[in-house]
């Protein structure tokens, strides 16, 4: 499948987990990609894994929580690609704690990266996307936006915000040629969930030592034998960002192997 031939994509969080898997998937489908991440180590790993497509991959360090960093990165990405058709906002962090013991800085940091950071990248990318072809933005919500995840109040709030923002943006730009969708992953193996990422930025779920696991309604996917690999989300993101998703906007797709049905 070469759905991305001639398509130009910017992917944040491209140095680990689902973002990295999406970089590899879109490259494999013929796209030109700028992979952006706060972790130079993660981006190096992405370059190594994408060695066969080096001519269509550029990597860029960005801190999506920082307005000036985002401005510079999106400008560089757009100039490198000669425009922009697809934006994938996969960068994010997870922090878990008892809410009554959560410092204000911890709470606002999660919102600043996951929600404000996603807004900043979108805002800076919109002018280029308006001039793009079949433009599409894929945001990262989470099953925590719809199903109770204890000890993750800030994370759940940030992902609920991303999901609602996706709907608002879809309405605002539907008539101007940009689609906005979100994925709701759950039970996906990555730096965030099991420390298998390489970026060095992820801390794993970090649940409190005395967490009551009985509070999680369901933890295991109905499909398969446990967590799935990040490529199971990347394939859905690739569909949403391609012309195959051209009649989909303002909604989200849950990819959790049936953990939450
Ligand atoms: N793995 C799951 O089960 C799951 C479930 C729900 C949602 N998600 C979402 O999927 C997305 C990808 O996460 P993942 O599971 O692959 O985790 P991951 O930790 O492997 O990847 C996240 C990437 O984001 C980068 N990042 C973090 N802060 C950044 C910043 N300020 N600026 C730029 N880059 C930054 C990290 O360096 C890392 O490379 C996240 O938005 C996450 O919230 C994952």
mmCIF file of C-alpha atoms and ligand atoms in Angstrom:
data_model
loop_
_atom_site.group_PDB
_atom_site.id
_atom_site.type_symbol
_atom_site.label_atom_id
_atom_site.label_comp_id
_atom_site.label_asym_id
_atom_site.label_seq_id
_atom_site.Cartn_x
_atom_site.Cartn_y
_atom_site.Cartn_z
ATOM 1 C CA UNK A 1 0.000 0.000 0.000
ATOM 2 C CA UNK A 2 1.429 3.353 -0.986
ATOM 3 C CA UNK A 3 -1.233 5.679 0.371
ATOM 4 C CA UNK A 4 1.363 8.255 1.408
ATOM 5 C CA UNK A 5 3.257 8.722 -1.835
ATOM 6 C CA UNK A 6 3.626 12.482 -2.253
ATOM 7 C CA UNK A 7 2.212 13.122 1.240
ATOM 8 C CA UNK A 8 4.095 15.185 3.808
ATOM 9 C CA UNK A 9 3.697 14.360 7.510
ATOM 10 C CA UNK A 10 4.854 15.852 10.795
ATOM 11 C CA UNK A 11 4.719 13.351 13.686
ATOM 12 C CA UNK A 12 5.385 14.410 17.284
ATOM 13 C CA UNK A 13 6.469 11.796 19.804
ATOM 14 C CA UNK A 14 8.287 10.177 16.899
ATOM 15 C CA UNK A 15 11.132 8.969 19.117
ATOM 16 C CA UNK A 16 9.291 6.153 20.902
ATOM 17 C CA UNK A 17 6.324 3.849 21.102
ATOM 18 C CA UNK A 18 3.261 4.632 18.987
ATOM 19 C CA UNK A 19 4.702 7.824 17.468
ATOM 20 C CA UNK A 20 7.781 5.959 16.299
ATOM 21 C CA UNK A 21 5.674 3.104 14.919
ATOM 22 C CA UNK A 22 3.615 5.686 13.011
ATOM 23 C CA UNK A 23 6.769 7.231 11.530
ATOM 24 C CA UNK A 24 7.862 3.784 10.301
ATOM 25 C CA UNK A 25 4.402 2.960 8.939
ATOM 26 C CA UNK A 26 4.011 6.203 6.972
ATOM 27 C CA UNK A 27 7.542 5.907 5.589
ATOM 28 C CA UNK A 28 6.760 2.339 4.529
ATOM 29 C CA UNK A 29 3.704 3.668 2.699
ATOM 30 C CA UNK A 30 5.794 6.145 0.707
ATOM 31 C CA UNK A 31 5.367 9.334 2.750
ATOM 32 C CA UNK A 32 7.893 12.033 3.599
ATOM 33 C CA UNK A 33 8.135 12.453 7.349
ATOM 34 C CA UNK A 34 9.498 14.853 9.932
ATOM 35 C CA UNK A 35 9.700 12.993 13.240
ATOM 36 C CA UNK A 36 9.811 15.409 16.183
ATOM 37 C CA UNK A 37 10.509 14.567 19.813
ATOM 38 C CA UNK A 38 12.038 16.071 22.929
ATOM 39 C CA UNK A 39 14.394 13.081 23.092
ATOM 40 C CA UNK A 40 17.435 13.114 20.807
ATOM 41 C CA UNK A 41 18.122 9.520 21.935
ATOM 42 C CA UNK A 42 14.678 8.447 20.785
ATOM 43 C CA UNK A 43 15.084 10.193 17.437
ATOM 44 C CA UNK A 44 18.429 8.470 16.899
ATOM 45 C CA UNK A 45 16.714 5.134 17.467
ATOM 46 C CA UNK A 46 13.990 6.102 14.968
ATOM 47 C CA UNK A 47 16.629 7.005 12.354
ATOM 48 C CA UNK A 48 18.307 3.632 12.864
ATOM 49 C CA UNK A 49 15.041 1.728 12.500
ATOM 50 C CA UNK A 50 14.109 3.755 9.388
ATOM 51 C CA UNK A 51 17.521 3.385 7.753
ATOM 52 C CA UNK A 52 16.012 2.084 4.507
ATOM 53 C CA UNK A 53 13.995 5.304 4.103
ATOM 54 C CA UNK A 54 16.620 7.846 5.173
ATOM 55 C CA UNK A 55 15.968 9.997 2.096
ATOM 56 C CA UNK A 56 12.381 10.685 3.254
ATOM 57 C CA UNK A 57 12.970 11.086 7.004
ATOM 58 C CA UNK A 58 14.091 14.180 8.895
ATOM 59 C CA UNK A 59 14.272 14.305 12.692
ATOM 60 C CA UNK A 60 13.812 17.378 14.810
ATOM 61 C CA UNK A 61 14.122 18.059 18.531
ATOM 62 C CA UNK A 62 11.115 19.903 19.949
ATOM 63 C CA UNK A 63 9.553 20.470 23.350
ATOM 64 C CA UNK A 64 5.848 20.705 22.559
ATOM 65 C CA UNK A 65 5.207 22.318 25.945
ATOM 66 C CA UNK A 66 7.299 25.322 24.902
ATOM 67 C CA UNK A 67 5.726 27.853 22.537
ATOM 68 C CA UNK A 68 8.935 29.141 20.953
ATOM 69 C CA UNK A 69 10.273 25.617 20.474
ATOM 70 C CA UNK A 70 7.040 24.594 18.724
ATOM 71 C CA UNK A 71 7.073 27.716 16.512
ATOM 72 C CA UNK A 72 10.613 26.987 15.353
ATOM 73 C CA UNK A 73 10.040 23.250 14.877
ATOM 74 C CA UNK A 74 6.841 23.542 12.857
ATOM 75 C CA UNK A 75 8.411 26.223 10.651
ATOM 76 C CA UNK A 76 11.455 24.019 10.044
ATOM 77 C CA UNK A 77 9.318 20.934 9.408
ATOM 78 C CA UNK A 78 7.114 22.739 6.903
ATOM 79 C CA UNK A 79 10.105 24.218 5.085
ATOM 80 C CA UNK A 80 11.867 20.830 5.000
ATOM 81 C CA UNK A 81 8.821 19.046 3.610
ATOM 82 C CA UNK A 82 7.811 21.888 1.279
ATOM 83 C CA UNK A 83 4.361 22.020 2.913
ATOM 84 C CA UNK A 84 2.256 19.815 5.152
ATOM 85 C CA UNK A 85 -0.616 17.389 4.564
ATOM 86 C CA UNK A 86 -0.694 15.331 7.774
ATOM 87 C CA UNK A 87 -0.041 16.128 11.427
ATOM 88 C CA UNK A 88 0.077 13.358 14.044
ATOM 89 C CA UNK A 89 0.195 14.580 17.664
ATOM 90 C CA UNK A 90 1.504 11.515 19.508
ATOM 91 C CA UNK A 91 3.839 13.215 22.026
ATOM 92 C CA UNK A 92 2.587 12.894 25.578
ATOM 93 C CA UNK A 93 3.457 12.002 29.164
ATOM 94 C CA UNK A 94 1.757 9.972 31.892
ATOM 95 C CA UNK A 95 2.145 10.693 35.592
ATOM 96 C CA UNK A 96 0.187 8.795 38.262
ATOM 97 C CA UNK A 97 -0.349 9.669 41.899
ATOM 98 C CA UNK A 98 -2.924 9.897 44.673
ATOM 99 C CA UNK A 99 -4.764 13.089 43.790
ATOM 100 C CA UNK A 100 -4.601 14.479 47.340
ATOM 101 C CA UNK A 101 -0.816 14.135 47.189
ATOM 102 C CA UNK A 102 -0.382 15.676 43.727
ATOM 103 C CA UNK A 103 1.571 18.923 43.578
ATOM 104 C CA UNK A 104 0.177 21.704 41.411
ATOM 105 C CA UNK A 105 3.309 21.630 39.225
ATOM 106 C CA UNK A 106 2.825 17.907 38.517
ATOM 107 C CA UNK A 107 -0.797 18.432 37.532
ATOM 108 C CA UNK A 108 -0.127 21.434 35.307
ATOM 109 C CA UNK A 109 2.910 19.778 33.676
ATOM 110 C CA UNK A 110 0.732 16.942 32.372
ATOM 111 C CA UNK A 111 -1.807 19.421 30.999
ATOM 112 C CA UNK A 112 0.944 21.624 29.568
ATOM 113 C CA UNK A 113 2.478 18.777 27.550
ATOM 114 C CA UNK A 114 -0.571 16.743 26.566
ATOM 115 C CA UNK A 115 -3.224 19.416 26.047
ATOM 116 C CA UNK A 116 -1.488 22.787 25.637
ATOM 117 C CA UNK A 117 1.354 21.180 23.659
ATOM 118 C CA UNK A 118 -1.098 19.540 21.266
ATOM 119 C CA UNK A 119 -2.864 22.900 20.830
ATOM 120 C CA UNK A 120 0.423 24.718 20.143
ATOM 121 C CA UNK A 121 1.525 22.276 17.441
ATOM 122 C CA UNK A 122 -1.905 22.386 15.787
ATOM 123 C CA UNK A 123 -2.063 26.186 15.876
ATOM 124 C CA UNK A 124 1.355 26.538 14.270
ATOM 125 C CA UNK A 125 0.610 23.859 11.652
ATOM 126 C CA UNK A 126 -2.831 25.078 10.541
ATOM 127 C CA UNK A 127 -1.596 27.660 7.982
ATOM 128 C CA UNK A 128 0.448 24.978 6.191
ATOM 129 C CA UNK A 129 -2.344 22.393 6.483
ATOM 130 C CA UNK A 130 -4.813 24.835 4.922
ATOM 131 C CA UNK A 131 -2.557 24.865 1.882
ATOM 132 C CA UNK A 132 -2.023 21.080 2.021
ATOM 133 C CA UNK A 133 -3.676 18.248 0.082
ATOM 134 C CA UNK A 134 -6.425 16.206 1.809
ATOM 135 C CA UNK A 135 -5.171 17.643 5.079
ATOM 136 C CA UNK A 136 -5.663 15.584 8.227
ATOM 137 C CA UNK A 137 -4.720 15.887 11.895
ATOM 138 C CA UNK A 138 -4.694 12.821 14.151
ATOM 139 C CA UNK A 139 -4.667 13.560 17.882
ATOM 140 C CA UNK A 140 -4.010 11.248 20.807
ATOM 141 C CA UNK A 141 -6.776 10.810 23.315
ATOM 142 C CA UNK A 142 -6.813 7.730 25.572
ATOM 143 C CA UNK A 143 -9.239 5.227 27.035
ATOM 144 C CA UNK A 144 -8.799 7.280 30.216
ATOM 145 C CA UNK A 145 -10.881 10.045 28.582
ATOM 146 C CA UNK A 146 -13.953 7.810 28.580
ATOM 147 C CA UNK A 147 -13.381 5.085 31.215
ATOM 148 C CA UNK A 148 -12.306 5.740 34.805
ATOM 149 C CA UNK A 149 -8.555 5.409 35.339
ATOM 150 C CA UNK A 150 -7.808 5.979 39.052
ATOM 151 C CA UNK A 151 -4.626 7.829 40.110
ATOM 152 C CA UNK A 152 -4.505 9.516 36.688
ATOM 153 C CA UNK A 153 -6.696 12.589 37.190
ATOM 154 C CA UNK A 154 -4.374 14.986 35.356
ATOM 155 C CA UNK A 155 -3.708 12.555 32.511
ATOM 156 C CA UNK A 156 -7.406 11.728 32.075
ATOM 157 C CA UNK A 157 -8.313 15.433 32.151
ATOM 158 C CA UNK A 158 -5.652 16.214 29.544
ATOM 159 C CA UNK A 159 -6.880 13.462 27.230
ATOM 160 C CA UNK A 160 -10.527 14.429 27.694
ATOM 161 C CA UNK A 161 -9.443 17.930 26.716
ATOM 162 C CA UNK A 162 -7.665 16.680 23.597
ATOM 163 C CA UNK A 163 -10.752 14.708 22.608
ATOM 164 C CA UNK A 164 -13.138 17.656 23.055
ATOM 165 C CA UNK A 165 -10.707 19.979 21.291
ATOM 166 C CA UNK A 166 -10.624 17.543 18.369
ATOM 167 C CA UNK A 167 -14.399 17.829 17.967
ATOM 168 C CA UNK A 168 -14.294 21.649 18.117
ATOM 169 C CA UNK A 169 -11.487 21.843 15.553
ATOM 170 C CA UNK A 170 -13.246 19.407 13.225
ATOM 171 C CA UNK A 171 -16.298 21.675 13.131
ATOM 172 C CA UNK A 172 -14.225 24.824 12.716
ATOM 173 C CA UNK A 173 -12.128 23.573 9.785
ATOM 174 C CA UNK A 174 -14.398 21.051 8.034
ATOM 175 C CA UNK A 175 -15.324 23.610 5.398
ATOM 176 C CA UNK A 176 -11.711 24.608 4.902
ATOM 177 C CA UNK A 177 -10.321 21.175 4.102
ATOM 178 C CA UNK A 178 -8.744 19.916 7.324
ATOM 179 C CA UNK A 179 -10.056 16.775 9.053
ATOM 180 C CA UNK A 180 -9.445 16.295 12.781
ATOM 181 C CA UNK A 181 -9.712 12.854 14.374
ATOM 182 C CA UNK A 182 -8.409 11.212 17.533
ATOM 183 C CA UNK A 183 -7.328 7.744 18.553
ATOM 184 C CA UNK A 184 -8.062 6.321 22.007
ATOM 185 C CA UNK A 185 -5.343 3.724 22.610
ATOM 186 C CA UNK A 186 -5.338 1.428 25.623
ATOM 187 C CA UNK A 187 -3.216 -1.550 26.676
ATOM 188 C CA UNK A 188 -0.483 -0.767 24.143
ATOM 189 C CA UNK A 189 3.106 -1.673 24.942
ATOM 190 C CA UNK A 190 5.284 1.472 24.891
ATOM 191 C CA UNK A 191 7.644 3.602 26.928
ATOM 192 C CA UNK A 192 4.627 5.022 28.726
ATOM 193 C CA UNK A 193 3.031 1.751 29.777
ATOM 194 C CA UNK A 194 5.878 -0.675 30.360
ATOM 195 C CA UNK A 195 9.068 1.302 29.926
ATOM 196 C CA UNK A 196 9.841 -0.395 26.600
ATOM 197 C CA UNK A 197 10.383 2.965 24.872
ATOM 198 C CA UNK A 198 13.821 4.254 24.114
ATOM 199 C CA UNK A 199 13.411 7.999 24.488
ATOM 200 C CA UNK A 200 14.403 8.075 28.141
ATOM 201 C CA UNK A 201 11.495 10.477 28.709
ATOM 202 C CA UNK A 202 8.853 7.940 29.692
ATOM 203 C CA UNK A 203 8.451 6.901 33.285
ATOM 204 C CA UNK A 204 6.022 4.026 32.792
ATOM 205 C CA UNK A 205 2.643 4.193 34.518
ATOM 206 C CA UNK A 206 4.275 4.776 37.924
ATOM 207 C CA UNK A 207 1.207 3.818 39.920
ATOM 208 C CA UNK A 208 1.421 4.471 43.683
ATOM 209 C CA UNK A 209 2.910 1.500 45.542
ATOM 210 C CA UNK A 210 -0.327 1.073 47.489
ATOM 211 C CA UNK A 211 -2.607 1.448 44.435
ATOM 212 C CA UNK A 212 -5.849 -0.529 44.701
ATOM 213 C CA UNK A 213 -5.804 -2.463 41.446
ATOM 214 C CA UNK A 214 -9.405 -3.471 42.055
ATOM 215 C CA UNK A 215 -10.350 0.099 41.151
ATOM 216 C CA UNK A 216 -9.431 -0.529 37.516
ATOM 217 C CA UNK A 217 -12.611 -1.905 35.999
ATOM 218 C CA UNK A 218 -10.748 -4.067 33.496
ATOM 219 C CA UNK A 219 -7.066 -4.319 32.775
ATOM 220 C CA UNK A 220 -6.785 -7.007 30.133
ATOM 221 C CA UNK A 221 -7.693 -6.877 26.470
ATOM 222 C CA UNK A 222 -10.316 -9.391 25.375
ATOM 223 C CA UNK A 223 -8.299 -9.964 22.211
ATOM 224 C CA UNK A 224 -4.887 -11.607 22.241
ATOM 225 C CA UNK A 225 -2.780 -12.503 25.242
ATOM 226 C CA UNK A 226 -1.904 -9.156 26.711
ATOM 227 C CA UNK A 227 -0.776 -5.731 25.584
ATOM 228 C CA UNK A 228 -0.422 -5.216 21.842
ATOM 229 C CA UNK A 229 2.484 -3.566 20.050
ATOM 230 C CA UNK A 230 2.463 0.115 19.030
ATOM 231 C CA UNK A 231 2.094 -0.852 15.358
ATOM 232 C CA UNK A 232 -1.536 -1.825 16.093
ATOM 233 C CA UNK A 233 -2.281 1.857 16.684
ATOM 234 C CA UNK A 234 0.030 3.136 13.927
ATOM 235 C CA UNK A 235 -1.988 1.267 11.291
ATOM 236 C CA UNK A 236 -5.190 3.038 12.397
ATOM 237 C CA UNK A 237 -3.442 6.419 12.545
ATOM 238 C CA UNK A 238 -2.138 5.818 9.012
ATOM 239 C CA UNK A 239 -5.676 5.090 7.805
ATOM 240 C CA UNK A 240 -7.061 8.238 9.466
ATOM 241 C CA UNK A 241 -4.327 10.419 7.966
ATOM 242 C CA UNK A 242 -4.764 9.001 4.462
ATOM 243 C CA UNK A 243 -7.492 9.407 1.860
ATOM 244 C CA UNK A 244 -8.977 6.169 3.194
ATOM 245 C CA UNK A 245 -10.201 8.289 6.113
ATOM 246 C CA UNK A 246 -11.598 11.072 3.958
ATOM 247 C CA UNK A 247 -15.163 10.793 5.325
ATOM 248 C CA UNK A 248 -14.083 10.673 8.991
ATOM 249 C CA UNK A 249 -13.780 13.802 11.120
ATOM 250 C CA UNK A 250 -14.694 15.002 14.608
ATOM 251 C CA UNK A 251 -14.620 11.571 16.203
ATOM 252 C CA UNK A 252 -12.302 9.064 17.878
ATOM 253 C CA UNK A 253 -11.460 5.404 17.413
ATOM 254 C CA UNK A 254 -10.766 3.221 20.439
ATOM 255 C CA UNK A 255 -7.905 0.742 19.961
ATOM 256 C CA UNK A 256 -7.639 -1.330 23.132
ATOM 257 C CA UNK A 257 -8.252 -4.925 22.101
ATOM 258 C CA UNK A 258 -11.621 -4.796 23.811
ATOM 259 C CA UNK A 259 -10.283 -3.881 27.248
ATOM 260 C CA UNK A 260 -13.124 -1.450 27.763
ATOM 261 C CA UNK A 261 -16.137 -2.726 25.866
HETATM 262 N N1 LIG B 1 0.495 3.143 25.293
HETATM 263 C C1 LIG B 1 -0.799 3.226 25.594
HETATM 264 O O1 LIG B 1 -1.446 2.234 26.007
HETATM 265 C C2 LIG B 1 -1.501 4.549 25.442
HETATM 266 C C3 LIG B 1 -2.828 4.625 25.898
HETATM 267 C C4 LIG B 1 -3.508 5.819 25.718
HETATM 268 C C5 LIG B 1 -2.899 6.902 25.113
HETATM 269 N N2 LIG B 1 -1.602 6.806 24.699
HETATM 270 C C6 LIG B 1 -1.024 7.988 24.071
HETATM 271 O O2 LIG B 1 -0.236 7.623 22.954
HETATM 272 C C7 LIG B 1 0.741 8.640 22.718
HETATM 273 C C8 LIG B 1 2.093 7.988 22.493
HETATM 274 O O3 LIG B 1 2.519 7.416 23.739
HETATM 275 P P1 LIG B 1 3.288 6.023 23.849
HETATM 276 O O4 LIG B 1 2.401 5.079 24.567
HETATM 277 O O5 LIG B 1 3.862 5.632 22.547
HETATM 278 O O6 LIG B 1 4.428 6.446 24.913
HETATM 279 P P2 LIG B 1 6.000 6.707 24.756
HETATM 280 O O7 LIG B 1 6.393 7.220 26.091
HETATM 281 O O8 LIG B 1 6.665 5.487 24.249
HETATM 282 O O9 LIG B 1 6.113 7.872 23.655
HETATM 283 C C9 LIG B 1 5.831 9.222 23.947
HETATM 284 C C10 LIG B 1 6.862 10.106 23.256
HETATM 285 O O10 LIG B 1 6.530 11.493 23.507
HETATM 286 C C11 LIG B 1 7.745 12.191 23.727
HETATM 287 N N3 LIG B 1 7.512 13.409 24.506
HETATM 288 C C12 LIG B 1 7.167 13.504 25.807
HETATM 289 N N4 LIG B 1 7.103 14.800 26.176
HETATM 290 C C13 LIG B 1 7.401 15.537 25.073
HETATM 291 C C14 LIG B 1 7.505 16.930 24.830
HETATM 292 N N5 LIG B 1 7.298 17.834 25.801
HETATM 293 N N6 LIG B 1 7.815 17.340 23.580
HETATM 294 C C15 LIG B 1 8.034 16.443 22.580
HETATM 295 N N7 LIG B 1 7.988 15.112 22.768
HETATM 296 C C16 LIG B 1 7.660 14.656 24.003
HETATM 297 C C17 LIG B 1 8.622 11.204 24.484
HETATM 298 O O11 LIG B 1 9.997 11.565 24.422
HETATM 299 C C18 LIG B 1 8.299 9.897 23.769
HETATM 300 O O12 LIG B 1 9.194 9.685 22.694
HETATM 301 C C19 LIG B 1 0.700 9.568 23.958
HETATM 302 O O13 LIG B 1 -0.011 10.744 23.649
HETATM 303 C C20 LIG B 1 -0.068 8.738 24.970
HETATM 304 O O14 LIG B 1 -0.709 9.550 25.924
HETATM 305 C C21 LIG B 1 -0.890 5.666 24.861
#
